[in-house]
mmCIF file of C-alpha atoms in Angstrom:
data_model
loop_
_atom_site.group_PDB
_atom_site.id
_atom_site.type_symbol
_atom_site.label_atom_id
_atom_site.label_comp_id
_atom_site.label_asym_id
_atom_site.label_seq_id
_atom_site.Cartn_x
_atom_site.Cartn_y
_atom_site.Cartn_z
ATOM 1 C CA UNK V 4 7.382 -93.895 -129.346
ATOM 2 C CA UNK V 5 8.482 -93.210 -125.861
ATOM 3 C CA UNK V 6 12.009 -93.392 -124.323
ATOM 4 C CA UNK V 7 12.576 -95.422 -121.237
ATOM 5 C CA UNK V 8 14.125 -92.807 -119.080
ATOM 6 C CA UNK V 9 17.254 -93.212 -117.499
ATOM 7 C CA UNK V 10 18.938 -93.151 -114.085
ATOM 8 C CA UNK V 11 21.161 -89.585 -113.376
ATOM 9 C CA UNK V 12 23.896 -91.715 -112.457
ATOM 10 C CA UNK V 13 24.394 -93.759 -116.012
ATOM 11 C CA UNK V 14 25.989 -92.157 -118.287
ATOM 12 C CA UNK V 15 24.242 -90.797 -121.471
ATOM 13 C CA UNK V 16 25.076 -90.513 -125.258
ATOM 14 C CA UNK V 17 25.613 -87.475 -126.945
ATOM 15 C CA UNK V 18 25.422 -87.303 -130.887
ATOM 16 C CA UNK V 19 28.563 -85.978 -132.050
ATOM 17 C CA UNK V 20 26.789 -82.492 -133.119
ATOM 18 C CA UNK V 21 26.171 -81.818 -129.437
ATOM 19 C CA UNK V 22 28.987 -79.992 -127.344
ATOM 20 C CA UNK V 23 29.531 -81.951 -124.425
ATOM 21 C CA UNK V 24 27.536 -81.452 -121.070
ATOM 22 C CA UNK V 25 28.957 -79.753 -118.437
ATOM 23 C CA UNK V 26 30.144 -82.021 -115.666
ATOM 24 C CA UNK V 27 27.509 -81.839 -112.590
ATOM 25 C CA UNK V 28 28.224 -79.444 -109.817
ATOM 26 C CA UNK V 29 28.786 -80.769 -106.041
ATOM 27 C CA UNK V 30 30.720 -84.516 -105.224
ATOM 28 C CA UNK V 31 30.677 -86.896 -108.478
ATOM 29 C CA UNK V 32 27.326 -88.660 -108.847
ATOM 30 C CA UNK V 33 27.614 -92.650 -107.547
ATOM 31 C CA UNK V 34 27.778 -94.496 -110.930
ATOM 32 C CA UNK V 35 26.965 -98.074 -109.557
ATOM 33 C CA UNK V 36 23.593 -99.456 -110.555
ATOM 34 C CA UNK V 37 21.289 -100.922 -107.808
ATOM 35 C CA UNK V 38 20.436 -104.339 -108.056
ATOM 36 C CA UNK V 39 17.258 -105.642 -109.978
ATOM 37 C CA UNK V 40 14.521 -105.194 -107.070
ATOM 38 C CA UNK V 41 16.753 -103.024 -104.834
ATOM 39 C CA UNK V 42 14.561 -100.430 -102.719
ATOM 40 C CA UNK V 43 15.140 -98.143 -99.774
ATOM 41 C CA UNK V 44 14.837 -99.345 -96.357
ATOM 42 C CA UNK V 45 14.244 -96.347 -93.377
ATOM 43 C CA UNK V 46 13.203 -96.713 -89.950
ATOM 44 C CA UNK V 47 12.468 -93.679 -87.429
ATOM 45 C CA UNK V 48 11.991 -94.183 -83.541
ATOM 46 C CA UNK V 49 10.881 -91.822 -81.384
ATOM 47 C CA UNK V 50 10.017 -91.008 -77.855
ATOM 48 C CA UNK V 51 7.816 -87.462 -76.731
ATOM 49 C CA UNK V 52 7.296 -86.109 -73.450
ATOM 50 C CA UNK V 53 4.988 -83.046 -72.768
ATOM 51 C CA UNK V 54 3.880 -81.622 -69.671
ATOM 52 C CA UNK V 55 1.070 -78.557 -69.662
ATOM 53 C CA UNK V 56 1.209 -76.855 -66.595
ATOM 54 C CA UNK V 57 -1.491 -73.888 -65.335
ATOM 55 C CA UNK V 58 0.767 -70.847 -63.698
ATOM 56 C CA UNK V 59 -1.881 -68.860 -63.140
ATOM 57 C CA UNK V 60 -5.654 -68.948 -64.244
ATOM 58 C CA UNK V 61 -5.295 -67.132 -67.616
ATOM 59 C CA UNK V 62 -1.427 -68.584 -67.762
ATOM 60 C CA UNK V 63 0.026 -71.847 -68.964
ATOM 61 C CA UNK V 64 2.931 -73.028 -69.921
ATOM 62 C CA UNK V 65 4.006 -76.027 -71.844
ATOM 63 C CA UNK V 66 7.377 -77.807 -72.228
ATOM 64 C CA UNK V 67 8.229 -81.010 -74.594
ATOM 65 C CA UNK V 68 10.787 -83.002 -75.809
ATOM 66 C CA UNK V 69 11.322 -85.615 -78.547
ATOM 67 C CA UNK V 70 14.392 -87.983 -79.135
ATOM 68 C CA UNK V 71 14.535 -89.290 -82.734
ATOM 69 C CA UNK V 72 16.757 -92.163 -84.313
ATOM 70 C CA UNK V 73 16.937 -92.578 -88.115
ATOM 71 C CA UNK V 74 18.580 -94.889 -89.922
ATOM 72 C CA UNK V 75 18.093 -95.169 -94.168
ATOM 73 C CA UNK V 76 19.766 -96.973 -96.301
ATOM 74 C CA UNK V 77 18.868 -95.601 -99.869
ATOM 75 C CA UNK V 78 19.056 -98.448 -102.941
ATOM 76 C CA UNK V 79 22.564 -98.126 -103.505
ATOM 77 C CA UNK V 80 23.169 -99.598 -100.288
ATOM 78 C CA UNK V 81 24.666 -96.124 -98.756
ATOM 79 C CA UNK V 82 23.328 -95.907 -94.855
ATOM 80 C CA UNK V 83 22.988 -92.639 -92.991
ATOM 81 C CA UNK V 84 21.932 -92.608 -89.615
ATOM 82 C CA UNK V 85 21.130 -89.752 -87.327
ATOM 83 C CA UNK V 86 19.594 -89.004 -83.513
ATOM 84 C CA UNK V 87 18.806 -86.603 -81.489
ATOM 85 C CA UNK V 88 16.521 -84.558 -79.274
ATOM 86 C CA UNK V 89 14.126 -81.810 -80.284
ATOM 87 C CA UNK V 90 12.790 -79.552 -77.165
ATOM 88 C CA UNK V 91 10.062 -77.250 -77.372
ATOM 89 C CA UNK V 92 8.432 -74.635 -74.962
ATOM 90 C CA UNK V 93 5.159 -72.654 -75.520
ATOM 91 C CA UNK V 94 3.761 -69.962 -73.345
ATOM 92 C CA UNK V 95 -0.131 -68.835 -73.605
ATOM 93 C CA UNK V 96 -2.207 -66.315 -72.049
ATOM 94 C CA UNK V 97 -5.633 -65.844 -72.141
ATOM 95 C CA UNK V 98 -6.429 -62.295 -71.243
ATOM 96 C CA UNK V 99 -10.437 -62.867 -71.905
ATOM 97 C CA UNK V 100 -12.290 -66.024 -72.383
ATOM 98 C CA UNK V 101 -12.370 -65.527 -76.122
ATOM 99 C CA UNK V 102 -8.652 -64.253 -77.099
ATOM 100 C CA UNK V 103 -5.602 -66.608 -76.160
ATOM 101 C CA UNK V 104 -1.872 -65.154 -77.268
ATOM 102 C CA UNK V 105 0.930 -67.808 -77.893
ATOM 103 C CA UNK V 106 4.432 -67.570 -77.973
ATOM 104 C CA UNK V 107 6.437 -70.788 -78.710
ATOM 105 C CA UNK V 108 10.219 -71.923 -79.435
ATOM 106 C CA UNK V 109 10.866 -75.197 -80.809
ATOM 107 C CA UNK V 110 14.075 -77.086 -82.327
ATOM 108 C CA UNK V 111 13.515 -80.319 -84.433
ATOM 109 C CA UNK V 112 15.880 -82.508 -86.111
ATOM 110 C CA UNK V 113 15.379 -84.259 -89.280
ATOM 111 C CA UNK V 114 17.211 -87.369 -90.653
ATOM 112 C CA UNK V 115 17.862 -88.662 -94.128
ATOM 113 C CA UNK V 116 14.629 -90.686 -95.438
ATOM 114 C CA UNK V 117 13.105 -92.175 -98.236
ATOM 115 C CA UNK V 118 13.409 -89.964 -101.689
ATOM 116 C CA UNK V 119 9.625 -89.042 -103.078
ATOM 117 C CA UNK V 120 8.869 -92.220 -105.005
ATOM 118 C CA UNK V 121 8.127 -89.841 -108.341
ATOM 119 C CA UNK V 122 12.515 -88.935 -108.059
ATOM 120 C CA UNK V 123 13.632 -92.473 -107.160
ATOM 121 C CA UNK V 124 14.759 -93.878 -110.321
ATOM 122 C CA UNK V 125 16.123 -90.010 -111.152
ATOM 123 C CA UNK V 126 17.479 -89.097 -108.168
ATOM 124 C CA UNK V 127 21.182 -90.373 -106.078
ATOM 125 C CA UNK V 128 22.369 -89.150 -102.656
ATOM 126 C CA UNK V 129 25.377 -87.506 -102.148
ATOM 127 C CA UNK V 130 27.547 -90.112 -100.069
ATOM 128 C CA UNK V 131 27.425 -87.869 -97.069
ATOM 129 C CA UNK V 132 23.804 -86.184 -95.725
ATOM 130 C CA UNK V 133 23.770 -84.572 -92.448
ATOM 131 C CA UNK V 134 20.552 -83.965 -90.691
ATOM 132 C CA UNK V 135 18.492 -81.251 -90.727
ATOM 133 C CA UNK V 136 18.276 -78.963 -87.953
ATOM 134 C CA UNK V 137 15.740 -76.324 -87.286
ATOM 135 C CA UNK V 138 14.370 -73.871 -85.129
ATOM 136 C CA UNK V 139 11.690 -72.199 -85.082
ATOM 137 C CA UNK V 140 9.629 -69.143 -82.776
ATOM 138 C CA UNK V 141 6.420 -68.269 -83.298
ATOM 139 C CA UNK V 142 3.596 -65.631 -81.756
ATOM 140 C CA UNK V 143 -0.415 -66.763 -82.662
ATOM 141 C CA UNK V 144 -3.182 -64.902 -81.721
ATOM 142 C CA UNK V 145 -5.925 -67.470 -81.362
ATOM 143 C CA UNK V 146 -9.771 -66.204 -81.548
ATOM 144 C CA UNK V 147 -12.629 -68.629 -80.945
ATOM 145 C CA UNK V 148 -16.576 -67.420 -79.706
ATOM 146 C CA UNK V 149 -19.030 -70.460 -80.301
ATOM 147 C CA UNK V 150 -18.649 -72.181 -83.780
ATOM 148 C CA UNK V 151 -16.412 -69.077 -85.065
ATOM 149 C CA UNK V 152 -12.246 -69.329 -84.626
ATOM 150 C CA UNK V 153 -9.302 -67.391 -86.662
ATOM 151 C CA UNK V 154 -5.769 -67.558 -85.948
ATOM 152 C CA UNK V 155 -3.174 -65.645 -86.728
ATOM 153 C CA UNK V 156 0.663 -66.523 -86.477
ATOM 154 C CA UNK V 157 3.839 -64.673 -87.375
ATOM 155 C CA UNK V 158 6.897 -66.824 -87.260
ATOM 156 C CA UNK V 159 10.487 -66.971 -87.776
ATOM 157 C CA UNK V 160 12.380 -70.461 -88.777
ATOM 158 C CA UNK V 161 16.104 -71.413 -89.284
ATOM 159 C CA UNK V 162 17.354 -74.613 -91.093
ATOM 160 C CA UNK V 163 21.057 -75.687 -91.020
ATOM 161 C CA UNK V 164 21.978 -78.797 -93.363
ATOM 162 C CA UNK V 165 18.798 -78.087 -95.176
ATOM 163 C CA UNK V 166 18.075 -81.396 -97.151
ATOM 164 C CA UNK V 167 16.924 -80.680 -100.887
ATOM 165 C CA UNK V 168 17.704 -81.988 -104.576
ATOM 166 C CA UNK V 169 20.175 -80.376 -107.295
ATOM 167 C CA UNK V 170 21.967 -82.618 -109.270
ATOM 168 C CA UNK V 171 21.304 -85.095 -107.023
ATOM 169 C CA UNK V 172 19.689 -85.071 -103.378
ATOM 170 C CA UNK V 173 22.117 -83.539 -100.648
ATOM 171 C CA UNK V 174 22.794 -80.854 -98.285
ATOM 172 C CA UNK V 175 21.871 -77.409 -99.585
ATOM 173 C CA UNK V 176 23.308 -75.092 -96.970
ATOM 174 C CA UNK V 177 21.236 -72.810 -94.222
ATOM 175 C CA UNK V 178 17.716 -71.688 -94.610
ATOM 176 C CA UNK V 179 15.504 -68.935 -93.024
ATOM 177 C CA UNK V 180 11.656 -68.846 -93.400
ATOM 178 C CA UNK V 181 9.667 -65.763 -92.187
ATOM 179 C CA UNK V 182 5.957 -65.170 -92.290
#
């Protein structure tokens, strides 16, 4: 027979042969239950500018922006809302017709949203969730001659507030991604 499973947040009964479970690392879990039917409600708006502009004939240079606003409220009723604007700047030169190098900075900002559906009825949020922030440079060879192309990137990324799950879904410090 198979066991319903059960929320983190309820409690759960331990035969008295067990030892006792640890208590969870991090803020106390939220022990209310959501109400029969309860579900997550997020909205993101967004507005994106780019302009491309030649500087030369083999030269070009590109410069964007985004503004985001988030606002989630997960099914515990707990609302986190977040904004802000993510520029970005690329710079590519094509020496020959069939070789263009890249180099590009970007910074992006990403709110609280919806938990994967498969960790919803296992997973809280802490009661406080910052955005994440990252930024990110990268250098890509690009390649194409008829139907043949190959790229090739090396990059370098930094995430503050970095959003990921433990004992339950919250801020897990700074992150840095080479490759």
């Amino acid at each position: 027979a198979r066991r319903p499973l059960r929320r983190r947040s309820q409690p759960a009964t331990m035969p008295a042969s067990r030892p006792h479970p640890s208590p969870p690392r991090g803020p106390p879990l939220d022990t209310r239950v959501p109400s029969p039917g309860a579900d997550e409600t997020a909205s993101v708006n967004g507005v994106y500018l780019q302009d491309d502009m030649a500087l030369a004939k083999s030269l070009q240079l590109s410069v964007g922006a985004r503004y985001d606003r988030y606002d989630y409220t997960d099914i515990l009723g707990q609302r986190y809302q977040s904004s802000g604007a993510s520029p970005s700047a690329s710079l590519s030169y094509a020496p020959i017709e069939m070789l263009t190098l890249r180099l590009s900075h970007a910074q992006a900002l990403r709110g609280v949203g919806i938990i994967e559906p498969y960790l919803k009825q296992y997973q809280d949020n802490a009661a406080q969730i910052e955005p994440e922030k990252a930024r990110t440079t990268q250098f890509s060879t690009i390649f194409a001659q008829g139907p043949w192309n190959a790229t090739a990137t090396v990059y370098d990324q930094d995430i503050s507030n970095y959003i990921g799950y433990d004992d339950f879904r919250q801020n897990m410090g700074d992150v840095t991604v080479k490759g």
